[in-house]
Each structure stands twice: as C-alpha cells, then as structure tokens.
Short mmCIF file of N, CA and C in Angstrom, two decimals:
data_model
loop_
_atom_site.label_atom_id
_atom_site.label_comp_id
_atom_site.label_asym_id
_atom_site.label_seq_id
_atom_site.Cartn_x
_atom_site.Cartn_y
_atom_site.Cartn_z
N MET A 2 -35.76 150.99 -260.60
CA MET A 2 -36.82 151.00 -259.61
C MET A 2 -37.02 152.40 -259.03
N LEU A 3 -35.91 153.07 -258.70
CA LEU A 3 -36.00 154.40 -258.11
C LEU A 3 -36.55 155.41 -259.12
N MET A 4 -36.20 155.24 -260.38
CA MET A 4 -36.70 156.13 -261.43
C MET A 4 -38.22 155.96 -261.58
N ARG A 5 -38.70 154.72 -261.53
CA ARG A 5 -40.15 154.48 -261.61
C ARG A 5 -40.87 155.08 -260.41
N LEU A 6 -40.30 154.92 -259.24
CA LEU A 6 -40.91 155.48 -258.03
C LEU A 6 -40.99 157.01 -258.12
N ALA A 7 -39.92 157.63 -258.58
CA ALA A 7 -39.92 159.09 -258.75
C ALA A 7 -40.96 159.51 -259.79
N ALA A 8 -41.08 158.76 -260.87
CA ALA A 8 -42.05 159.08 -261.92
C ALA A 8 -43.48 158.96 -261.39
N VAL A 9 -43.75 157.94 -260.59
CA VAL A 9 -45.08 157.79 -260.00
C VAL A 9 -45.35 158.93 -259.03
N PHE A 10 -44.37 159.30 -258.25
CA PHE A 10 -44.52 160.40 -257.30
C PHE A 10 -44.85 161.71 -258.02
N VAL A 11 -44.06 162.06 -259.01
CA VAL A 11 -44.29 163.30 -259.76
C VAL A 11 -45.61 163.23 -260.52
N GLY A 12 -45.86 162.08 -261.16
CA GLY A 12 -47.13 161.90 -261.87
C GLY A 12 -48.32 162.01 -260.93
N GLY A 13 -48.17 161.48 -259.73
CA GLY A 13 -49.23 161.57 -258.73
C GLY A 13 -49.54 163.01 -258.34
N LEU A 14 -48.51 163.81 -258.26
CA LEU A 14 -48.72 165.24 -257.96
C LEU A 14 -49.51 165.91 -259.09
N VAL A 15 -49.14 165.61 -260.32
CA VAL A 15 -49.83 166.20 -261.47
C VAL A 15 -51.28 165.73 -261.53
N GLY A 16 -51.49 164.41 -261.40
CA GLY A 16 -52.84 163.86 -261.46
C GLY A 16 -53.74 164.37 -260.36
N THR A 17 -53.18 164.49 -259.16
CA THR A 17 -53.96 165.00 -258.04
C THR A 17 -54.35 166.46 -258.26
N ALA A 18 -53.44 167.24 -258.78
CA ALA A 18 -53.75 168.65 -259.07
C ALA A 18 -54.82 168.75 -260.15
N LEU A 19 -54.73 167.90 -261.17
CA LEU A 19 -55.75 167.91 -262.22
C LEU A 19 -57.11 167.49 -261.66
N ARG A 20 -57.11 166.50 -260.78
CA ARG A 20 -58.35 166.04 -260.18
C ARG A 20 -58.98 167.14 -259.32
N TRP A 21 -58.15 167.80 -258.53
CA TRP A 21 -58.64 168.89 -257.70
C TRP A 21 -59.22 170.01 -258.57
N ALA A 22 -58.55 170.33 -259.66
CA ALA A 22 -59.03 171.37 -260.56
C ALA A 22 -60.38 170.99 -261.17
N ALA A 23 -60.53 169.73 -261.56
CA ALA A 23 -61.81 169.27 -262.12
C ALA A 23 -62.91 169.40 -261.08
N ASP A 24 -62.63 169.00 -259.84
CA ASP A 24 -63.62 169.14 -258.77
C ASP A 24 -63.96 170.60 -258.51
N ALA A 25 -62.94 171.45 -258.50
CA ALA A 25 -63.16 172.87 -258.23
C ALA A 25 -64.00 173.52 -259.33
N LEU A 26 -63.80 173.10 -260.56
CA LEU A 26 -64.52 173.68 -261.68
C LEU A 26 -65.94 173.11 -261.85
N LEU A 27 -66.11 171.84 -261.53
CA LEU A 27 -67.37 171.16 -261.85
C LEU A 27 -68.26 170.85 -260.67
N ALA A 28 -67.67 170.65 -259.51
CA ALA A 28 -68.47 170.21 -258.37
C ALA A 28 -69.19 171.37 -257.71
N SER A 29 -70.39 171.09 -257.28
CA SER A 29 -71.17 172.07 -256.54
C SER A 29 -71.79 171.36 -255.35
N PRO A 30 -71.79 171.98 -254.19
CA PRO A 30 -72.37 171.33 -253.02
C PRO A 30 -73.86 171.04 -253.20
N ASN A 31 -74.50 171.72 -254.11
CA ASN A 31 -75.93 171.50 -254.35
C ASN A 31 -76.22 170.37 -255.33
N ASP A 32 -75.18 169.85 -255.97
CA ASP A 32 -75.38 168.76 -256.93
C ASP A 32 -75.63 167.45 -256.21
N ALA A 33 -76.71 166.80 -256.56
CA ALA A 33 -76.98 165.47 -256.00
C ALA A 33 -76.14 164.43 -256.73
N PHE A 34 -75.72 164.75 -257.93
CA PHE A 34 -74.96 163.82 -258.75
C PHE A 34 -73.52 164.32 -258.88
N PRO A 35 -72.54 163.48 -258.57
CA PRO A 35 -71.13 163.90 -258.63
C PRO A 35 -70.58 163.86 -260.06
N TYR A 36 -70.90 164.89 -260.82
CA TYR A 36 -70.48 164.95 -262.23
C TYR A 36 -68.98 164.91 -262.40
N SER A 37 -68.26 165.59 -261.54
CA SER A 37 -66.80 165.64 -261.71
C SER A 37 -66.17 164.26 -261.54
N THR A 38 -66.66 163.47 -260.60
CA THR A 38 -66.13 162.12 -260.41
C THR A 38 -66.39 161.27 -261.64
N LEU A 39 -67.60 161.34 -262.16
CA LEU A 39 -67.93 160.59 -263.37
C LEU A 39 -67.05 161.03 -264.53
N LEU A 40 -66.91 162.33 -264.72
CA LEU A 40 -66.14 162.85 -265.84
C LEU A 40 -64.67 162.46 -265.76
N VAL A 41 -64.04 162.62 -264.61
CA VAL A 41 -62.62 162.29 -264.52
C VAL A 41 -62.39 160.78 -264.67
N ASN A 42 -63.31 159.96 -264.18
CA ASN A 42 -63.14 158.52 -264.34
C ASN A 42 -63.31 158.10 -265.79
N VAL A 43 -64.23 158.71 -266.52
CA VAL A 43 -64.42 158.39 -267.93
C VAL A 43 -63.22 158.88 -268.74
N ILE A 44 -62.79 160.10 -268.48
CA ILE A 44 -61.61 160.63 -269.19
C ILE A 44 -60.38 159.77 -268.89
N GLY A 45 -60.20 159.42 -267.62
CA GLY A 45 -59.06 158.58 -267.25
C GLY A 45 -59.10 157.22 -267.91
N SER A 46 -60.29 156.62 -268.01
CA SER A 46 -60.43 155.32 -268.69
C SER A 46 -60.02 155.44 -270.16
N PHE A 47 -60.48 156.51 -270.79
CA PHE A 47 -60.16 156.73 -272.20
C PHE A 47 -58.65 156.94 -272.39
N VAL A 48 -58.06 157.82 -271.60
CA VAL A 48 -56.65 158.15 -271.78
C VAL A 48 -55.76 156.94 -271.48
N LEU A 49 -56.05 156.20 -270.41
CA LEU A 49 -55.25 155.02 -270.11
C LEU A 49 -55.36 153.99 -271.22
N ALA A 50 -56.56 153.76 -271.71
CA ALA A 50 -56.74 152.80 -272.81
C ALA A 50 -56.03 153.28 -274.07
N LEU A 51 -56.08 154.56 -274.35
CA LEU A 51 -55.37 155.12 -275.50
C LEU A 51 -53.88 154.89 -275.37
N LEU A 52 -53.34 155.12 -274.17
CA LEU A 52 -51.92 154.87 -273.94
C LEU A 52 -51.57 153.39 -274.06
N VAL A 53 -52.42 152.55 -273.51
CA VAL A 53 -52.18 151.10 -273.59
C VAL A 53 -52.17 150.64 -275.04
N GLY A 54 -53.09 151.18 -275.84
CA GLY A 54 -53.19 150.76 -277.23
C GLY A 54 -52.15 151.36 -278.15
N SER A 55 -51.53 152.47 -277.75
CA SER A 55 -50.60 153.12 -278.68
C SER A 55 -49.18 153.25 -278.14
N VAL A 56 -49.04 153.57 -276.88
CA VAL A 56 -47.71 153.84 -276.33
C VAL A 56 -47.14 152.62 -275.60
N TRP A 57 -47.94 151.99 -274.78
CA TRP A 57 -47.45 150.86 -273.96
C TRP A 57 -46.93 149.72 -274.83
N VAL A 58 -47.47 149.55 -276.03
CA VAL A 58 -47.08 148.43 -276.88
C VAL A 58 -45.73 148.65 -277.55
N ARG A 59 -45.18 149.81 -277.44
CA ARG A 59 -43.89 150.11 -278.05
C ARG A 59 -42.78 149.70 -277.09
N PRO A 60 -41.91 148.81 -277.54
CA PRO A 60 -40.83 148.34 -276.65
C PRO A 60 -39.89 149.44 -276.19
N ALA A 61 -39.76 150.51 -276.97
CA ALA A 61 -38.81 151.58 -276.63
C ALA A 61 -39.32 152.49 -275.51
N VAL A 62 -40.60 152.38 -275.14
CA VAL A 62 -41.14 153.24 -274.08
C VAL A 62 -40.59 152.76 -272.75
N PRO A 63 -39.91 153.64 -272.03
CA PRO A 63 -39.32 153.22 -270.75
C PRO A 63 -40.37 152.91 -269.69
N ASP A 64 -40.03 151.98 -268.82
CA ASP A 64 -40.93 151.59 -267.73
C ASP A 64 -41.28 152.76 -266.83
N TRP A 65 -40.34 153.66 -266.59
CA TRP A 65 -40.61 154.80 -265.71
C TRP A 65 -41.68 155.71 -266.29
N LEU A 66 -41.73 155.83 -267.63
CA LEU A 66 -42.75 156.66 -268.25
C LEU A 66 -44.13 156.01 -268.13
N ARG A 67 -44.18 154.70 -268.34
CA ARG A 67 -45.44 153.98 -268.17
C ARG A 67 -45.94 154.11 -266.74
N ALA A 68 -45.04 153.93 -265.78
CA ALA A 68 -45.42 154.03 -264.37
C ALA A 68 -45.85 155.45 -264.01
N GLY A 69 -45.14 156.43 -264.50
CA GLY A 69 -45.46 157.82 -264.18
C GLY A 69 -46.79 158.26 -264.75
N LEU A 70 -47.06 157.87 -265.99
CA LEU A 70 -48.32 158.25 -266.61
C LEU A 70 -49.48 157.39 -266.12
N GLY A 71 -49.27 156.09 -266.02
CA GLY A 71 -50.34 155.17 -265.63
C GLY A 71 -50.68 155.25 -264.16
N ALA A 72 -49.82 154.71 -263.34
CA ALA A 72 -50.08 154.70 -261.89
C ALA A 72 -50.00 156.09 -261.29
N GLY A 73 -49.10 156.92 -261.81
CA GLY A 73 -48.93 158.26 -261.25
C GLY A 73 -50.03 159.22 -261.64
N VAL A 74 -50.00 159.71 -262.88
CA VAL A 74 -50.96 160.72 -263.31
C VAL A 74 -52.39 160.18 -263.31
N LEU A 75 -52.61 159.11 -264.04
CA LEU A 75 -53.98 158.62 -264.19
C LEU A 75 -54.50 157.91 -262.94
N GLY A 76 -53.61 157.28 -262.20
CA GLY A 76 -54.02 156.64 -260.95
C GLY A 76 -54.49 157.63 -259.91
N SER A 77 -53.87 158.80 -259.89
CA SER A 77 -54.29 159.82 -258.92
C SER A 77 -55.39 160.72 -259.47
N PHE A 78 -55.51 160.79 -260.78
CA PHE A 78 -56.56 161.61 -261.40
C PHE A 78 -57.91 160.93 -261.25
N THR A 79 -57.96 159.66 -261.55
CA THR A 79 -59.20 158.90 -261.41
C THR A 79 -59.27 158.34 -260.00
N THR A 80 -60.47 157.92 -259.62
CA THR A 80 -60.58 157.39 -258.27
C THR A 80 -61.80 156.51 -258.13
N PHE A 81 -61.54 155.27 -257.78
CA PHE A 81 -62.64 154.36 -257.49
C PHE A 81 -63.23 154.68 -256.12
N SER A 82 -62.39 155.14 -255.21
CA SER A 82 -62.89 155.42 -253.86
C SER A 82 -63.92 156.53 -253.86
N ALA A 83 -63.74 157.55 -254.70
CA ALA A 83 -64.73 158.63 -254.77
C ALA A 83 -66.04 158.11 -255.34
N LEU A 84 -65.96 157.25 -256.33
CA LEU A 84 -67.17 156.64 -256.90
C LEU A 84 -67.88 155.81 -255.84
N ALA A 85 -67.14 154.93 -255.17
CA ALA A 85 -67.74 154.07 -254.16
C ALA A 85 -68.35 154.89 -253.02
N SER A 86 -67.64 155.91 -252.57
CA SER A 86 -68.16 156.75 -251.48
C SER A 86 -69.43 157.49 -251.89
N ALA A 87 -69.43 158.03 -253.10
CA ALA A 87 -70.61 158.76 -253.57
C ALA A 87 -71.82 157.83 -253.66
N VAL A 88 -71.62 156.63 -254.15
CA VAL A 88 -72.74 155.68 -254.26
C VAL A 88 -73.23 155.27 -252.88
N VAL A 89 -72.33 155.04 -251.95
CA VAL A 89 -72.73 154.67 -250.59
C VAL A 89 -73.51 155.81 -249.93
N VAL A 90 -73.06 157.05 -250.12
CA VAL A 90 -73.78 158.20 -249.56
C VAL A 90 -75.18 158.29 -250.18
N GLN A 91 -75.28 158.07 -251.48
CA GLN A 91 -76.58 158.10 -252.14
C GLN A 91 -77.49 157.00 -251.61
N LEU A 92 -76.94 155.83 -251.39
CA LEU A 92 -77.74 154.72 -250.83
C LEU A 92 -78.18 155.04 -249.41
N ALA A 93 -77.26 155.59 -248.61
CA ALA A 93 -77.60 155.93 -247.22
C ALA A 93 -78.67 157.01 -247.17
N SER A 94 -78.71 157.87 -248.17
CA SER A 94 -79.73 158.93 -248.25
C SER A 94 -81.00 158.44 -248.93
N GLU A 95 -81.05 157.14 -249.16
CA GLU A 95 -82.20 156.49 -249.81
C GLU A 95 -82.47 157.05 -251.21
N GLN A 96 -81.40 157.45 -251.88
CA GLN A 96 -81.49 157.88 -253.27
C GLN A 96 -81.09 156.69 -254.16
N PHE A 97 -81.90 155.65 -254.10
CA PHE A 97 -81.56 154.39 -254.74
C PHE A 97 -81.45 154.51 -256.25
N ALA A 98 -82.38 155.23 -256.86
CA ALA A 98 -82.35 155.39 -258.32
C ALA A 98 -81.12 156.17 -258.75
N LEU A 99 -80.80 157.22 -258.01
CA LEU A 99 -79.63 158.03 -258.34
C LEU A 99 -78.35 157.21 -258.19
N ALA A 100 -78.27 156.42 -257.14
CA ALA A 100 -77.10 155.55 -256.94
C ALA A 100 -76.97 154.55 -258.07
N ALA A 101 -78.08 153.97 -258.49
CA ALA A 101 -78.05 153.00 -259.59
C ALA A 101 -77.62 153.65 -260.89
N VAL A 102 -78.16 154.85 -261.16
CA VAL A 102 -77.79 155.57 -262.38
C VAL A 102 -76.30 155.94 -262.35
N HIS A 103 -75.85 156.41 -261.21
CA HIS A 103 -74.45 156.80 -261.06
C HIS A 103 -73.52 155.61 -261.31
N LEU A 104 -73.82 154.51 -260.67
CA LEU A 104 -72.99 153.32 -260.83
C LEU A 104 -73.04 152.79 -262.26
N ALA A 105 -74.23 152.71 -262.83
CA ALA A 105 -74.38 152.21 -264.20
C ALA A 105 -73.70 153.15 -265.20
N ALA A 106 -73.88 154.45 -265.03
CA ALA A 106 -73.26 155.41 -265.94
C ALA A 106 -71.73 155.33 -265.86
N SER A 107 -71.21 155.20 -264.65
CA SER A 107 -69.76 155.09 -264.48
C SER A 107 -69.22 153.85 -265.17
N LEU A 108 -69.92 152.74 -265.00
CA LEU A 108 -69.47 151.49 -265.60
C LEU A 108 -69.59 151.52 -267.13
N VAL A 109 -70.75 151.90 -267.63
CA VAL A 109 -70.98 151.89 -269.08
C VAL A 109 -70.10 152.92 -269.78
N LEU A 110 -70.08 154.14 -269.26
CA LEU A 110 -69.28 155.18 -269.90
C LEU A 110 -67.78 154.91 -269.77
N GLY A 111 -67.35 154.39 -268.61
CA GLY A 111 -65.94 154.06 -268.43
C GLY A 111 -65.49 152.95 -269.37
N LEU A 112 -66.29 151.89 -269.47
CA LEU A 112 -65.94 150.81 -270.39
C LEU A 112 -66.01 151.28 -271.84
N GLY A 113 -67.01 152.09 -272.16
CA GLY A 113 -67.11 152.63 -273.52
C GLY A 113 -65.91 153.50 -273.86
N ALA A 114 -65.50 154.35 -272.93
CA ALA A 114 -64.34 155.21 -273.15
C ALA A 114 -63.07 154.38 -273.31
N ALA A 115 -62.94 153.33 -272.51
CA ALA A 115 -61.78 152.46 -272.63
C ALA A 115 -61.78 151.74 -273.97
N PHE A 116 -62.93 151.29 -274.42
CA PHE A 116 -63.03 150.62 -275.71
C PHE A 116 -62.60 151.57 -276.84
N VAL A 117 -63.13 152.77 -276.83
CA VAL A 117 -62.78 153.76 -277.86
C VAL A 117 -61.29 154.10 -277.77
N GLY A 118 -60.78 154.27 -276.56
CA GLY A 118 -59.36 154.57 -276.39
C GLY A 118 -58.47 153.47 -276.92
N ILE A 119 -58.81 152.22 -276.63
CA ILE A 119 -58.03 151.09 -277.14
C ILE A 119 -58.05 151.06 -278.66
N ARG A 120 -59.22 151.24 -279.23
CA ARG A 120 -59.35 151.20 -280.70
C ARG A 120 -58.55 152.34 -281.34
N LEU A 121 -58.68 153.56 -280.78
CA LEU A 121 -57.92 154.68 -281.31
C LEU A 121 -56.42 154.48 -281.11
N GLY A 122 -56.06 153.97 -279.95
CA GLY A 122 -54.65 153.69 -279.69
C GLY A 122 -54.10 152.69 -280.69
N HIS A 123 -54.88 151.68 -280.98
CA HIS A 123 -54.47 150.68 -281.98
C HIS A 123 -54.33 151.34 -283.35
N HIS A 124 -55.29 152.20 -283.68
CA HIS A 124 -55.27 152.87 -284.98
C HIS A 124 -54.06 153.79 -285.12
N PHE A 125 -53.76 154.56 -284.07
CA PHE A 125 -52.66 155.51 -284.14
C PHE A 125 -51.33 154.91 -283.70
N GLY A 126 -51.40 153.77 -283.06
CA GLY A 126 -50.19 153.10 -282.60
C GLY A 126 -49.53 152.35 -283.74
N ARG A 127 -48.83 151.32 -283.41
CA ARG A 127 -48.10 150.60 -284.44
C ARG A 127 -48.87 149.40 -284.98
N GLY A 128 -50.17 149.37 -284.75
CA GLY A 128 -50.98 148.33 -285.35
C GLY A 128 -50.99 147.01 -284.61
N VAL A 129 -50.70 147.02 -283.33
CA VAL A 129 -50.71 145.79 -282.54
C VAL A 129 -52.14 145.50 -282.12
N GLU A 130 -52.60 144.31 -282.39
CA GLU A 130 -53.95 143.90 -282.02
C GLU A 130 -54.04 143.65 -280.52
N PRO A 131 -55.20 143.91 -279.91
CA PRO A 131 -55.35 143.65 -278.48
C PRO A 131 -54.98 142.22 -278.07
N SER A 132 -55.20 141.26 -278.95
CA SER A 132 -54.87 139.87 -278.61
C SER A 132 -53.35 139.65 -278.53
N ASP A 133 -52.55 140.59 -279.05
CA ASP A 133 -51.11 140.48 -279.01
C ASP A 133 -50.47 141.17 -277.81
N TRP A 134 -51.28 141.87 -277.00
CA TRP A 134 -50.74 142.61 -275.87
C TRP A 134 -50.27 141.68 -274.79
N THR A 135 -49.27 142.12 -274.08
CA THR A 135 -48.80 141.37 -272.92
C THR A 135 -49.13 142.17 -271.67
N THR A 136 -49.13 141.50 -270.56
CA THR A 136 -49.43 142.17 -269.28
C THR A 136 -48.20 142.19 -268.39
N GLU A 137 -47.07 142.53 -268.96
CA GLU A 137 -45.82 142.57 -268.20
C GLU A 137 -45.86 143.55 -267.08
#
C-alpha cells in the first residue's frame, strides 16, 4: 500500500509538470479555445488505453507501477476539471457554439484515442482481447 501511494505521489509530480509544460507551450491568453486541455486529455486517453491494453494485462506488472503511471502520471496530466471549467466559462460568455465544439471534440477525440490505444495495446501486448480484461 505504501509503495503504491509513493508511486502515485511521484507520478503525480511528473504528470503535473508535464501538464504545466503543455500549458506553457500551447496556451495563450488570447485563445478562445483551450487547445492544451484538449491535447493533453486526448494524449492521456490514448496512453492510458495503450497501457491498459498492453501492460496492465500482464500479471507480472506490479500494482505500484500501475498506480504510479495510471492515477499518478496520467491522472495528474489529464484533467476533467479543466475541461469542465473551460466549457462553463464559454457558456457564461455566451459562446455556446464554441462550448459545444469543445465538449464534442473532447469526447469524440478522447474516445477515439482510447479506442486506438486499446487496439494498439492489444496488438503489441500479449494478445488479450478486451472481453478478457478484468477490472481488479
């Protein structure tokens, strides 16, 4: 338990730093559309699905590594709260079309990235079908 907690803590530091770097490189105060939030959420969806399809299915992968990469790195790298806040701000500014596009793009691209990640993970992993996965 302590090893998993430490892995999540360290992973959270890494993920947060990566998220900050993405915002620093991509975000502009003049942008009406939060590209960095969309990008990190799509990348995070893809990487988590890739790990689920290839690494998580291997019994030899320690729980602390799953926790550190999943909840730690990717949990702090991606953020639903930033997506929700951006959409609410867009709605409050009466930018209804932009809010709808932002929300739809996040959902469609995130699910698409997760689908591709799962399929690639399955391909490069040990050949476990999604129907055989467990949710331990």
